[in-house]
PDB file of C-alpha atoms in Angstrom:
ATOM      1  CA  UNK A 232       0.002   0.018  -0.016  1.00  0.00           C
ATOM      2  CA  UNK A 233       1.155   3.478  -0.760  1.00  0.00           C
ATOM      3  CA  UNK A 234       1.399   6.059   2.020  1.00  0.00           C
ATOM      4  CA  UNK A 235      -1.585   7.888   0.424  1.00  0.00           C
ATOM      5  CA  UNK A 236      -3.724   4.787   0.628  1.00  0.00           C
ATOM      6  CA  UNK A 237      -2.772   4.112   4.197  1.00  0.00           C
ATOM      7  CA  UNK A 238      -3.639   7.731   5.086  1.00  0.00           C
ATOM      8  CA  UNK A 239      -6.999   7.483   3.317  1.00  0.00           C
ATOM      9  CA  UNK A 240      -7.821   4.237   5.140  1.00  0.00           C
ATOM     10  CA  UNK A 241      -7.185   5.919   8.564  1.00  0.00           C
ATOM     11  CA  UNK A 242      -9.105   8.977   7.641  1.00  0.00           C
ATOM     12  CA  UNK A 243     -11.983   6.863   6.418  1.00  0.00           C
ATOM     13  CA  UNK A 244     -12.017   4.771   9.640  1.00  0.00           C
ATOM     14  CA  UNK A 245     -11.857   7.910  11.792  1.00  0.00           C
ATOM     15  CA  UNK A 246     -14.813   9.499   9.835  1.00  0.00           C
ATOM     16  CA  UNK A 247     -16.820   6.346  10.021  1.00  0.00           C
ATOM     17  CA  UNK A 248     -16.247   6.257  13.824  1.00  0.00           C
ATOM     18  CA  UNK A 249     -17.364   9.897  14.167  1.00  0.00           C
ATOM     19  CA  UNK A 250     -20.453   9.217  11.965  1.00  0.00           C
ATOM     20  CA  UNK A 251     -21.421   6.234  14.077  1.00  0.00           C
ATOM     21  CA  UNK A 252     -20.984   8.322  17.198  1.00  0.00           C
ATOM     22  CA  UNK A 253     -23.360  10.994  15.865  1.00  0.00           C
ATOM     23  CA  UNK A 254     -25.771   8.388  14.821  1.00  0.00           C
ATOM     24  CA  UNK A 255     -25.884   6.883  18.253  1.00  0.00           C
ATOM     25  CA  UNK A 256     -26.299  10.291  19.851  1.00  0.00           C
ATOM     26  CA  UNK A 257     -29.396  10.843  17.615  1.00  0.00           C
ATOM     27  CA  UNK A 258     -30.762   7.481  18.450  1.00  0.00           C
ATOM     28  CA  UNK A 259     -30.281   8.291  22.179  1.00  0.00           C
ATOM     29  CA  UNK A 260     -31.913  11.616  21.786  1.00  0.00           C
ATOM     30  CA  UNK A 261     -34.950  10.018  20.017  1.00  0.00           C
ATOM     31  CA  UNK A 262     -35.234   7.313  22.732  1.00  0.00           C
ATOM     32  CA  UNK A 263     -35.082  10.085  25.441  1.00  0.00           C
ATOM     33  CA  UNK A 264     -37.924  11.994  23.677  1.00  0.00           C
ATOM     34  CA  UNK A 265     -40.060   8.857  23.349  1.00  0.00           C
ATOM     35  CA  UNK A 266     -39.429   7.930  27.006  1.00  0.00           C
ATOM     36  CA  UNK A 267     -40.406  11.481  28.074  1.00  0.00           C
ATOM     37  CA  UNK A 268     -43.626  11.331  26.019  1.00  0.00           C
ATOM     38  CA  UNK A 269     -44.452   7.899  27.482  1.00  0.00           C
ATOM     39  CA  UNK A 270     -43.795   9.232  30.948  1.00  0.00           C
ATOM     40  CA  UNK A 271     -46.151  12.061  30.427  1.00  0.00           C
ATOM     41  CA  UNK A 272     -48.867   9.733  29.043  1.00  0.00           C
ATOM     42  CA  UNK A 273     -48.451   7.474  32.061  1.00  0.00           C
ATOM     43  CA  UNK A 274     -48.611  10.374  34.428  1.00  0.00           C
ATOM     44  CA  UNK A 275     -51.877  11.595  32.942  1.00  0.00           C
ATOM     45  CA  UNK A 276     -53.314   8.145  33.054  1.00  0.00           C
ATOM     46  CA  UNK A 277     -52.355   7.769  36.702  1.00  0.00           C
ATOM     47  CA  UNK A 278     -53.768  11.074  37.706  1.00  0.00           C
ATOM     48  CA  UNK A 279     -56.992  10.179  35.804  1.00  0.00           C
ATOM     49  CA  UNK A 280     -57.071   6.874  37.645  1.00  0.00           C
ATOM     50  CA  UNK A 281     -56.439   8.606  40.986  1.00  0.00           C
ATOM     51  CA  UNK A 282     -59.306  11.034  40.328  1.00  0.00           C
ATOM     52  CA  UNK A 283     -61.807   8.515  39.271  1.00  0.00           C
ATOM     53  CA  UNK A 284     -60.885   6.353  42.336  1.00  0.00           C
ATOM     54  CA  UNK A 285     -61.351   9.206  44.693  1.00  0.00           C
ATOM     55  CA  UNK A 286     -64.619  10.173  42.858  1.00  0.00           C
ATOM     56  CA  UNK A 287     -65.982   6.597  43.272  1.00  0.00           C
ATOM     57  CA  UNK A 288     -65.023   6.704  46.997  1.00  0.00           C
ATOM     58  CA  UNK A 289     -66.850  10.067  47.373  1.00  0.00           C
ATOM     59  CA  UNK A 290     -69.905   8.637  45.649  1.00  0.00           C
ATOM     60  CA  UNK A 291     -69.921   5.697  47.797  1.00  0.00           C
ATOM     61  CA  UNK A 292     -69.529   7.739  50.994  1.00  0.00           C
ATOM     62  CA  UNK A 293     -72.420  10.082  49.898  1.00  0.00           C
ATOM     63  CA  UNK A 294     -74.607   7.129  48.962  1.00  0.00           C
ATOM     64  CA  UNK A 295     -74.374   5.544  52.407  1.00  0.00           C
ATOM     65  CA  UNK A 296     -75.527   8.887  54.076  1.00  0.00           C
ATOM     66  CA  UNK A 297     -78.830   8.882  52.153  1.00  0.00           C
TER      67      UNK A 297
END
């Protein structure tokens, strides 16, 4: 191999490593956004469940008074 080919191989490997690093950063950012969105949905569902549970308890308590 000529020195030029060796240099191009090293540069190509370095660029490939950097591009893979950027790709993994992008995948991690997407996963974090999806996780945050899923967390928001779960939090809303849990608050709704808590509301309906307390509302059911309230109705049961008021029903026994009548």
